[in-house]
PDB file of C-alpha atoms and ligand atoms in Angstrom:
ATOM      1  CA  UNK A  14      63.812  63.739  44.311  1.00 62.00           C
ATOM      2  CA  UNK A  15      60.903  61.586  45.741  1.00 72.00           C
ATOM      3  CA  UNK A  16      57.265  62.652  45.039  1.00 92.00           C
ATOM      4  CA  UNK A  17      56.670  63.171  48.866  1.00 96.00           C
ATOM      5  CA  UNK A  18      59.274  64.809  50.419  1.00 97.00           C
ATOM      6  CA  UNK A  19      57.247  66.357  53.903  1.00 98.00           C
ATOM      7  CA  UNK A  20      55.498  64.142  56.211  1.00 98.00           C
ATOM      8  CA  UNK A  21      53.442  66.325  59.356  1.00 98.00           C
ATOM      9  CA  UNK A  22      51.880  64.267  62.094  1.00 98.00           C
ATOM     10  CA  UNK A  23      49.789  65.497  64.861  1.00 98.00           C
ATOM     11  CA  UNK A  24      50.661  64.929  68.330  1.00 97.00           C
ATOM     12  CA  UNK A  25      47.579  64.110  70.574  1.00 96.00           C
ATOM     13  CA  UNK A  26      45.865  60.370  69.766  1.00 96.00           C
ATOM     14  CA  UNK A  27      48.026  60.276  66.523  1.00 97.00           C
ATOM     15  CA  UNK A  28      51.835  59.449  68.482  1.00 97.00           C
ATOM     16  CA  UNK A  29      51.070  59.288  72.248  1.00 96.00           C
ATOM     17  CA  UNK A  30      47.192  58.714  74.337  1.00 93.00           C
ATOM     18  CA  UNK A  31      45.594  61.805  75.461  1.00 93.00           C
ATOM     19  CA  UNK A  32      42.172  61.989  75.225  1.00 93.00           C
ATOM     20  CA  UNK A  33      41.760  59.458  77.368  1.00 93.00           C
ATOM     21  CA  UNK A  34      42.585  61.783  80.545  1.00 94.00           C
ATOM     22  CA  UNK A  35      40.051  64.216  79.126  1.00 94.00           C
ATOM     23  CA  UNK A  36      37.595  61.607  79.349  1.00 94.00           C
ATOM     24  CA  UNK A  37      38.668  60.415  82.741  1.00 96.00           C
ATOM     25  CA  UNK A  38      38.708  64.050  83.994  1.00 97.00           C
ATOM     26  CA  UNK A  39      35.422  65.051  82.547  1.00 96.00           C
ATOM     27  CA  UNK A  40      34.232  61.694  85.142  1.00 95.00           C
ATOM     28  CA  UNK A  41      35.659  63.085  87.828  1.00 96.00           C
ATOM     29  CA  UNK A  42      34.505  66.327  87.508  1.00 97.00           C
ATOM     30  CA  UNK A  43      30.804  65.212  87.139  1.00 96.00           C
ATOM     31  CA  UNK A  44      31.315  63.220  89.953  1.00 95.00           C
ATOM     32  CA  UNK A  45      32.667  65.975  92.092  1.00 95.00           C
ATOM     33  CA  UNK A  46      29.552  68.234  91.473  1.00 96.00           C
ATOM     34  CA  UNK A  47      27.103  64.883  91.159  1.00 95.00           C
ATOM     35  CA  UNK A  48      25.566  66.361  94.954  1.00 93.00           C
ATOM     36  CA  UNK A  49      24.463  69.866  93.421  1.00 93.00           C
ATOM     37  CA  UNK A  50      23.445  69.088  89.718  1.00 90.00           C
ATOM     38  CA  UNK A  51      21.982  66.507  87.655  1.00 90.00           C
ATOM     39  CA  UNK A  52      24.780  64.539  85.977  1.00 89.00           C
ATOM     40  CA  UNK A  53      23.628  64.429  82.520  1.00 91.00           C
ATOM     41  CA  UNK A  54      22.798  68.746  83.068  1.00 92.00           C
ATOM     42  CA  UNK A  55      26.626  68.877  84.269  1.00 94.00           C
ATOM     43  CA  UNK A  56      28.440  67.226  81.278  1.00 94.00           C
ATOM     44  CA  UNK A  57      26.047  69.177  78.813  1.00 95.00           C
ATOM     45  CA  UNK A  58      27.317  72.607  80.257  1.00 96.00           C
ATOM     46  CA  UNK A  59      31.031  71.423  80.172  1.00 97.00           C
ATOM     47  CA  UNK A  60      30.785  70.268  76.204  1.00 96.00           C
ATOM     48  CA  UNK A  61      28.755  73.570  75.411  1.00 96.00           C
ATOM     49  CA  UNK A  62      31.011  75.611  77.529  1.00 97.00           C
ATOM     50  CA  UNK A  63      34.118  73.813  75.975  1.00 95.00           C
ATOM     51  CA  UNK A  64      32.922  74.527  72.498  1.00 94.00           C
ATOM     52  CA  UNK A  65      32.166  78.216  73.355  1.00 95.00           C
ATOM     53  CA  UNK A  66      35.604  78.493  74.799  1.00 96.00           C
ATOM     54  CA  UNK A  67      37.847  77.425  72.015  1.00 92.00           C
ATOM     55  CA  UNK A  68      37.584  80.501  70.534  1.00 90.00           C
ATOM     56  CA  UNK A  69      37.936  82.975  73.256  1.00 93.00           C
ATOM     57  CA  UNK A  70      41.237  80.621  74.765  1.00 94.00           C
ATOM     58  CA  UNK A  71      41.905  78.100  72.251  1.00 90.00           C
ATOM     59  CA  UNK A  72      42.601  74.469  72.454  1.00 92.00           C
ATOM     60  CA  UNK A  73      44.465  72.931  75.212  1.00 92.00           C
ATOM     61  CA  UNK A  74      44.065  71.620  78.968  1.00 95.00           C
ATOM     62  CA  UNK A  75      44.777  75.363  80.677  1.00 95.00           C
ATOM     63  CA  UNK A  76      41.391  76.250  78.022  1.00 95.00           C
ATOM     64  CA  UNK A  77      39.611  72.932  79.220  1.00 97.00           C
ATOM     65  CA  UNK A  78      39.864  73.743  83.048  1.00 98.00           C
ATOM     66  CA  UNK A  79      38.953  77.570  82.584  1.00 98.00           C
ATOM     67  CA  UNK A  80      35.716  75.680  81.375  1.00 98.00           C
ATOM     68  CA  UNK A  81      35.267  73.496  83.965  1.00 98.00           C
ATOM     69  CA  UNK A  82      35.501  76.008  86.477  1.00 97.00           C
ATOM     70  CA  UNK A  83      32.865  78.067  84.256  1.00 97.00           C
ATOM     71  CA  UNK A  84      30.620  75.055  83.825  1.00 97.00           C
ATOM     72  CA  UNK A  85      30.469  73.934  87.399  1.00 97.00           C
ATOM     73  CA  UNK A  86      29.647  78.007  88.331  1.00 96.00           C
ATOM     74  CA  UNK A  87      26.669  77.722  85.940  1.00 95.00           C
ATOM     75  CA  UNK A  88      25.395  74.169  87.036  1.00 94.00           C
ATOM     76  CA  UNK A  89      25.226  75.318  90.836  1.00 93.00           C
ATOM     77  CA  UNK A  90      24.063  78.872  89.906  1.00 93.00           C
ATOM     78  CA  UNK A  91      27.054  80.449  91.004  1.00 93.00           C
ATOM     79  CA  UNK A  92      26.823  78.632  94.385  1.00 91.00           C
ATOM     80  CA  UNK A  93      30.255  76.971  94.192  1.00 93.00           C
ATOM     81  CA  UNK A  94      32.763  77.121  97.513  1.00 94.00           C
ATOM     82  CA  UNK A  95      35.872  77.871  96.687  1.00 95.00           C
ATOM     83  CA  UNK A  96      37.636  74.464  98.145  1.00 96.00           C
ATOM     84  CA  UNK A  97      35.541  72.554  95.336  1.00 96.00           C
ATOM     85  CA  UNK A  98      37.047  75.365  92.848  1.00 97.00           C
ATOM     86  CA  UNK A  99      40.477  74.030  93.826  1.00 97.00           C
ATOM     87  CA  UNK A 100      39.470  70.837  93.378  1.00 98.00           C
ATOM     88  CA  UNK A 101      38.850  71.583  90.043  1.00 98.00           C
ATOM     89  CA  UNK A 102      41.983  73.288  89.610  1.00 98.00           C
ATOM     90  CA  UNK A 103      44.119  70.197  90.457  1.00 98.00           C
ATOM     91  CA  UNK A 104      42.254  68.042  87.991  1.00 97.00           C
ATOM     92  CA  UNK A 105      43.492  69.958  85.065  1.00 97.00           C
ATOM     93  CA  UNK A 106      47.001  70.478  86.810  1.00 96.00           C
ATOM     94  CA  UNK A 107      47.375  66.192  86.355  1.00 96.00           C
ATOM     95  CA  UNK A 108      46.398  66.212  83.120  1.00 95.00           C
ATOM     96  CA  UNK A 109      49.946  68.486  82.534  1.00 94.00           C
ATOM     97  CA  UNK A 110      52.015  65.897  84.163  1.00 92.00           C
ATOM     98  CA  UNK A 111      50.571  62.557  83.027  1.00 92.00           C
ATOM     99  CA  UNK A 112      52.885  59.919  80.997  1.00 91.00           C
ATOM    100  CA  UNK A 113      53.770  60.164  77.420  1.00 95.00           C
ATOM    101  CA  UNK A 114      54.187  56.648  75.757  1.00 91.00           C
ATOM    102  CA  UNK A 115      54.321  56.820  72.271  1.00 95.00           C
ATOM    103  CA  UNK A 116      51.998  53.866  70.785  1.00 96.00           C
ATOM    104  CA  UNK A 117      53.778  50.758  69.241  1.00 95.00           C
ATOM    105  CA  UNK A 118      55.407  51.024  66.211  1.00 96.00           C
ATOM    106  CA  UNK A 119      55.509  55.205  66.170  1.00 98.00           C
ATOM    107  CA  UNK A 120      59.100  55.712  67.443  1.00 97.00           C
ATOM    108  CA  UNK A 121      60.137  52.823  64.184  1.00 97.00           C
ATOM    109  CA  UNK A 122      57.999  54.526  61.844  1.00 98.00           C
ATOM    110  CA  UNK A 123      59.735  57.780  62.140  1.00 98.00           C
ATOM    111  CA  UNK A 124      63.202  56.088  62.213  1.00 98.00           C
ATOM    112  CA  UNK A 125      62.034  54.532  59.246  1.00 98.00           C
ATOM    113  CA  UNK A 126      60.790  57.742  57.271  1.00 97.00           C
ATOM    114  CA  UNK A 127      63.375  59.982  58.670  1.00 97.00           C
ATOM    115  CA  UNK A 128      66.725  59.703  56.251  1.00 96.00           C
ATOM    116  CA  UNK A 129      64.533  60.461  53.049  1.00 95.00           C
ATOM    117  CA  UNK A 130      61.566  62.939  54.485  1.00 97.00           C
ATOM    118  CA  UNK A 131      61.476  66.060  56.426  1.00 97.00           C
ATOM    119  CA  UNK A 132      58.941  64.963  59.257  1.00 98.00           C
ATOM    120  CA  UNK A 133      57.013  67.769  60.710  1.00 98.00           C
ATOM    121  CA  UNK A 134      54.848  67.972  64.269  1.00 97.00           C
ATOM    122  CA  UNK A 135      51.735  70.004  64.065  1.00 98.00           C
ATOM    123  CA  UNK A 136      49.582  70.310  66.610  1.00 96.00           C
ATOM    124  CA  UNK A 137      46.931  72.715  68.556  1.00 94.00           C
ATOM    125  CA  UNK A 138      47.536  72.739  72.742  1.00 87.00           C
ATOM    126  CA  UNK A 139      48.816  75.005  75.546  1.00 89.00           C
ATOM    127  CA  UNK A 140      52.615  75.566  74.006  1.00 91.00           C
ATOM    128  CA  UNK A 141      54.465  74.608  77.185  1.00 91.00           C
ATOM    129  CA  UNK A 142      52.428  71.500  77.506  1.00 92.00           C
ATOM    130  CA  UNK A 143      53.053  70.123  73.658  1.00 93.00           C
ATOM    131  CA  UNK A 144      57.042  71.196  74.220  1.00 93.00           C
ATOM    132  CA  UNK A 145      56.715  69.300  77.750  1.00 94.00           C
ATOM    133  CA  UNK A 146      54.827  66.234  76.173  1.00 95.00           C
ATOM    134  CA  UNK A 147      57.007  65.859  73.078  1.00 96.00           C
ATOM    135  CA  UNK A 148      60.605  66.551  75.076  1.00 95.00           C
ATOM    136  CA  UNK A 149      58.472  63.107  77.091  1.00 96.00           C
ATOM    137  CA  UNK A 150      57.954  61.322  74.343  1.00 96.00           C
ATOM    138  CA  UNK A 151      61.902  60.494  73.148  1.00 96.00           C
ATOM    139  CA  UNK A 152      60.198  61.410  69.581  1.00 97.00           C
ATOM    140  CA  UNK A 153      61.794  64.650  69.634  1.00 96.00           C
ATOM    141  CA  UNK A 154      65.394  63.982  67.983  1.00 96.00           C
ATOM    142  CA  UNK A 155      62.802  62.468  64.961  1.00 97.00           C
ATOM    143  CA  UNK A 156      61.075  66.020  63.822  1.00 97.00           C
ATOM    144  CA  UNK A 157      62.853  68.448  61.858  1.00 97.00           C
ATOM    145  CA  UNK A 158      60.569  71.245  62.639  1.00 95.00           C
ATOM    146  CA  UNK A 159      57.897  71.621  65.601  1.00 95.00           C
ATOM    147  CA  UNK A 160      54.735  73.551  64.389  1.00 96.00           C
ATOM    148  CA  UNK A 161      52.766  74.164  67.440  1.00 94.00           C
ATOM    149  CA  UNK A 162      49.924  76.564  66.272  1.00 95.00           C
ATOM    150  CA  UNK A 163      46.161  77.543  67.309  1.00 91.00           C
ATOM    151  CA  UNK A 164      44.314  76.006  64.796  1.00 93.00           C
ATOM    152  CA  UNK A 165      44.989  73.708  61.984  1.00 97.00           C
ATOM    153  CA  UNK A 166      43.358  75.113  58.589  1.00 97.00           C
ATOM    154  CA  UNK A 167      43.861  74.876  55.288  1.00 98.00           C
ATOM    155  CA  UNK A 168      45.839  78.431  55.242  1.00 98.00           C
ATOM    156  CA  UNK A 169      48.109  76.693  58.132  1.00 98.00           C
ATOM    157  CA  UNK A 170      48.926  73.670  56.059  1.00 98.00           C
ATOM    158  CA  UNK A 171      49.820  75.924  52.848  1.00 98.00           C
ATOM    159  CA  UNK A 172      52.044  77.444  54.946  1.00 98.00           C
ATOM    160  CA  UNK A 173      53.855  75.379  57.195  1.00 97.00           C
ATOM    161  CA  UNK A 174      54.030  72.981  54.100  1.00 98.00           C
ATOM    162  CA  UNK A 175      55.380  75.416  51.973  1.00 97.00           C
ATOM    163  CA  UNK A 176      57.663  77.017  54.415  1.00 96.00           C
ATOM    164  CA  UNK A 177      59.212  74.051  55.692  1.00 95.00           C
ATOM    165  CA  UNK A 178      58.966  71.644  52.675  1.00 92.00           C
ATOM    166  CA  UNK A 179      58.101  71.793  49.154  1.00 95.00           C
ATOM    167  CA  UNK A 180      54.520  72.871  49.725  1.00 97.00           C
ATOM    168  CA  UNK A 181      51.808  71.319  49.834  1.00 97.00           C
ATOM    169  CA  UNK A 182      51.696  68.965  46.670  1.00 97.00           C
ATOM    170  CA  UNK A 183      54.737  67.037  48.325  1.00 97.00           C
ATOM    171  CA  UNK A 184      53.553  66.677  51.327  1.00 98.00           C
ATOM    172  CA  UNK A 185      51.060  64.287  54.041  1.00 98.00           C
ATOM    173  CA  UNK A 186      49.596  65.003  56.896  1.00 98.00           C
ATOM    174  CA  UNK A 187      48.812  62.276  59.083  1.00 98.00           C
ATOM    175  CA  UNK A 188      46.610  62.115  62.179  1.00 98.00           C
ATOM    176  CA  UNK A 189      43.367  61.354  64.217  1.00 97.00           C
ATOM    177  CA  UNK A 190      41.160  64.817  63.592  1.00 97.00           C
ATOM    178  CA  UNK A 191      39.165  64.103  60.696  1.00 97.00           C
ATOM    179  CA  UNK A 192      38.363  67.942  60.812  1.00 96.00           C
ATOM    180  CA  UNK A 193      41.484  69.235  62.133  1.00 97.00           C
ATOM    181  CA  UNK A 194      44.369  66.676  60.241  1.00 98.00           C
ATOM    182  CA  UNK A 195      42.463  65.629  57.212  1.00 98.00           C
ATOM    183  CA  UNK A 196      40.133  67.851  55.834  1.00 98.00           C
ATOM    184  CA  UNK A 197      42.328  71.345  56.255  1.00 98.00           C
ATOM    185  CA  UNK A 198      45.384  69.511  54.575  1.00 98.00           C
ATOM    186  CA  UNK A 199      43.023  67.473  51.393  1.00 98.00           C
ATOM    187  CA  UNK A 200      41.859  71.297  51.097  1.00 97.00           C
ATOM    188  CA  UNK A 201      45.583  72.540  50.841  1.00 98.00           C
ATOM    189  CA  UNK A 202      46.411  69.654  48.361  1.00 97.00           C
ATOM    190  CA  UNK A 203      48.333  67.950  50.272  1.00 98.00           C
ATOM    191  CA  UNK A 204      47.983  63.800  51.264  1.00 98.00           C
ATOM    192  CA  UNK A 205      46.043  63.267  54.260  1.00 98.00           C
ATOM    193  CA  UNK A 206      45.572  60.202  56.439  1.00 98.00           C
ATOM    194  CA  UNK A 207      43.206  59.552  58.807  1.00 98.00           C
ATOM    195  CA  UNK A 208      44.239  57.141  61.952  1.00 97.00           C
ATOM    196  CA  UNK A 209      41.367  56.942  63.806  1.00 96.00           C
ATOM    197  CA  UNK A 210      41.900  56.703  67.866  1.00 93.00           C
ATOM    198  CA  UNK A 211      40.131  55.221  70.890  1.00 89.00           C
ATOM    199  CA  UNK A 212      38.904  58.287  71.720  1.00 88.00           C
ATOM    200  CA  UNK A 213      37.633  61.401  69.771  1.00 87.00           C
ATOM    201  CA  UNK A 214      36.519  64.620  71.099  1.00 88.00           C
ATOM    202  CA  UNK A 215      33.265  65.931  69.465  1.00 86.00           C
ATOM    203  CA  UNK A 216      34.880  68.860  67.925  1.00 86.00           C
ATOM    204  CA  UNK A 217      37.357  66.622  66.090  1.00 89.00           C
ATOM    205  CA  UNK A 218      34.916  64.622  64.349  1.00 89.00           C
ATOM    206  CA  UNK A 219      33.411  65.374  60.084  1.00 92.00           C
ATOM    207  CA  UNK A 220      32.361  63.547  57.512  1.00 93.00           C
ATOM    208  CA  UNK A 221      34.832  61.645  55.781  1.00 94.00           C
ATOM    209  CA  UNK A 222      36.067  63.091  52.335  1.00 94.00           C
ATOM    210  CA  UNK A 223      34.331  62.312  48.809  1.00 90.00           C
ATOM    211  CA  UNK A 224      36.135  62.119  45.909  1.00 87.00           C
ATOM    212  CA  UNK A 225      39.433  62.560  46.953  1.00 93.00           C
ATOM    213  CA  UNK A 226      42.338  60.573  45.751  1.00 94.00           C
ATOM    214  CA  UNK A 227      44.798  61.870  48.367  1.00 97.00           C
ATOM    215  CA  UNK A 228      42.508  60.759  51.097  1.00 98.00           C
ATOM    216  CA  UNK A 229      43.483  56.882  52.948  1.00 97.00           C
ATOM    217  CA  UNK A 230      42.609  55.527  56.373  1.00 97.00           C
ATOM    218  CA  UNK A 231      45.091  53.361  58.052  1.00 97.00           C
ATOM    219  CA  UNK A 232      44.427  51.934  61.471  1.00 97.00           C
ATOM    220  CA  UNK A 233      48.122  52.229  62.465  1.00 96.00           C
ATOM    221  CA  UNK A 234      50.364  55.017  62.398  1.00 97.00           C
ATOM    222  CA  UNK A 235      53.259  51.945  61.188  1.00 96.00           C
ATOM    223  CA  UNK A 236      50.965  51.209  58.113  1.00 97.00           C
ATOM    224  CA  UNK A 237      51.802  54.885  56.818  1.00 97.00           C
ATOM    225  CA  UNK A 238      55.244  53.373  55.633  1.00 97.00           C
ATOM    226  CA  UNK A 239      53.832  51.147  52.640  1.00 97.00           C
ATOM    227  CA  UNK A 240      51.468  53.925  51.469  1.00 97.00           C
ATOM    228  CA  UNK A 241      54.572  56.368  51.600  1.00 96.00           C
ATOM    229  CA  UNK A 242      56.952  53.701  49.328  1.00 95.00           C
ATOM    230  CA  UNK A 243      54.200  53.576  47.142  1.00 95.00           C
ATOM    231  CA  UNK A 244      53.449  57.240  46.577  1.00 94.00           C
ATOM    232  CA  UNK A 245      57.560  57.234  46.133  1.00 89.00           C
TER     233      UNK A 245
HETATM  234 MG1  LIG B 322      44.977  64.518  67.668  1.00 67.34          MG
END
């Protein structure tokens, strides 16, 4: 039996682009609101509010608009008209429909990993928008097992790991969340690799690891297959 035997990716800026219509939306809502408060005061309140909110209705674009909404109430002092409201609205409603293109070399990474390792998604989100995003991606028929959960810790890893796997010894984790993908799973004792993406939200972002020998960086998700042979 090989020494890794369960491979997890994340979903979001690890397989397919995605923060990338955060960051476009986040423009357009400052933009919408750039008549009745100061720019820099309006993208402060959203990232504070976002932050705030994670907790309350966890990660994920349905999370990110109730935000928005709350942010643009408390950068016009509760002097928002309804019509700009639904404005809002629609902004997060196209960020649940936008395209799903894996990034080169994903889809032949997974074909190549598949026969000898039990490939796992985890990932945070609004459910019906990861299911709706994957089913979009063709990457589906690759993953044994779909872990879509609401936050990614080290207790999360031992389990899913463990439950769906040989637990964590044997298995990687690979992905763009320094804090979410790579720290949690190091912490579990499983492999983690960090693929760093175009974009990162703030909340995603730590200190790389010290001192551990499970920890690699790879700037491709492809470049995950020589470190895998290698590990054996
Ligand atoms: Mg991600």
């Amino acid at each position: 039996m090989p020494n890794l035997t369960t491979i997890g990716f994340d979903a979001d800026d690890t397989l397919w682009h995605h923060e990338k219509y955060f960051v476009a939306t986040k423009e357009r809502f400052s933009e919408l609101l750039a008549d009745r408060a100061p720019r820099g005061e309006t993208e402060r309140l959203l990232h504070d509010t976002e932050i705030a909110n994670v907790g309350l209705y966890g990660f994920g674009v349905k999370s990110f608009t109730l935000s928005m909404i709350e942010a643009a109430l408390a950068a016009t002092g509760g002097r928002l008209p309804a019509s700009l409201i639904g404005e809002i609205m629609t902004l997060g409603r196209a960020m649940l429909t936008h395209p799903v293109d894996p990034f080169p070399g994903v889809q032949e990474t997974l074909e190549a990993l598949k026969p000898a390792h039990k490939l796992l998604v985890v990932t945070r989100g609004d459910l019906v928008d990861q299911e709706r995003k994957l089913a979009a991606s063709g990457l589906l028929p690759f993953f044994d097992e779909i872990e879509i959960v609401s936050d990614k810790t080290e207790a999360v890893y031992e389990r899913i790991f463990s439950r769906h796997g040989n637990g964590p010894d044997r298995a990687m984790m690979v992905g763009n969340s320094m804090r979410a993908d790579v720290l949690p799973a190091l912490a579990a004792g499983a492999w983690a690799v960090h693929v760093p993406s175009e974009h990162v939200w703030s909340l995603d972002l730590a200190d790389d690891p010290t001192g551990s020998a499970r920890f690699r960086r790879l700037p491709r998700v492809a470049e995950v297959l020589p470190l895998v042979a290698a590990i054996g």
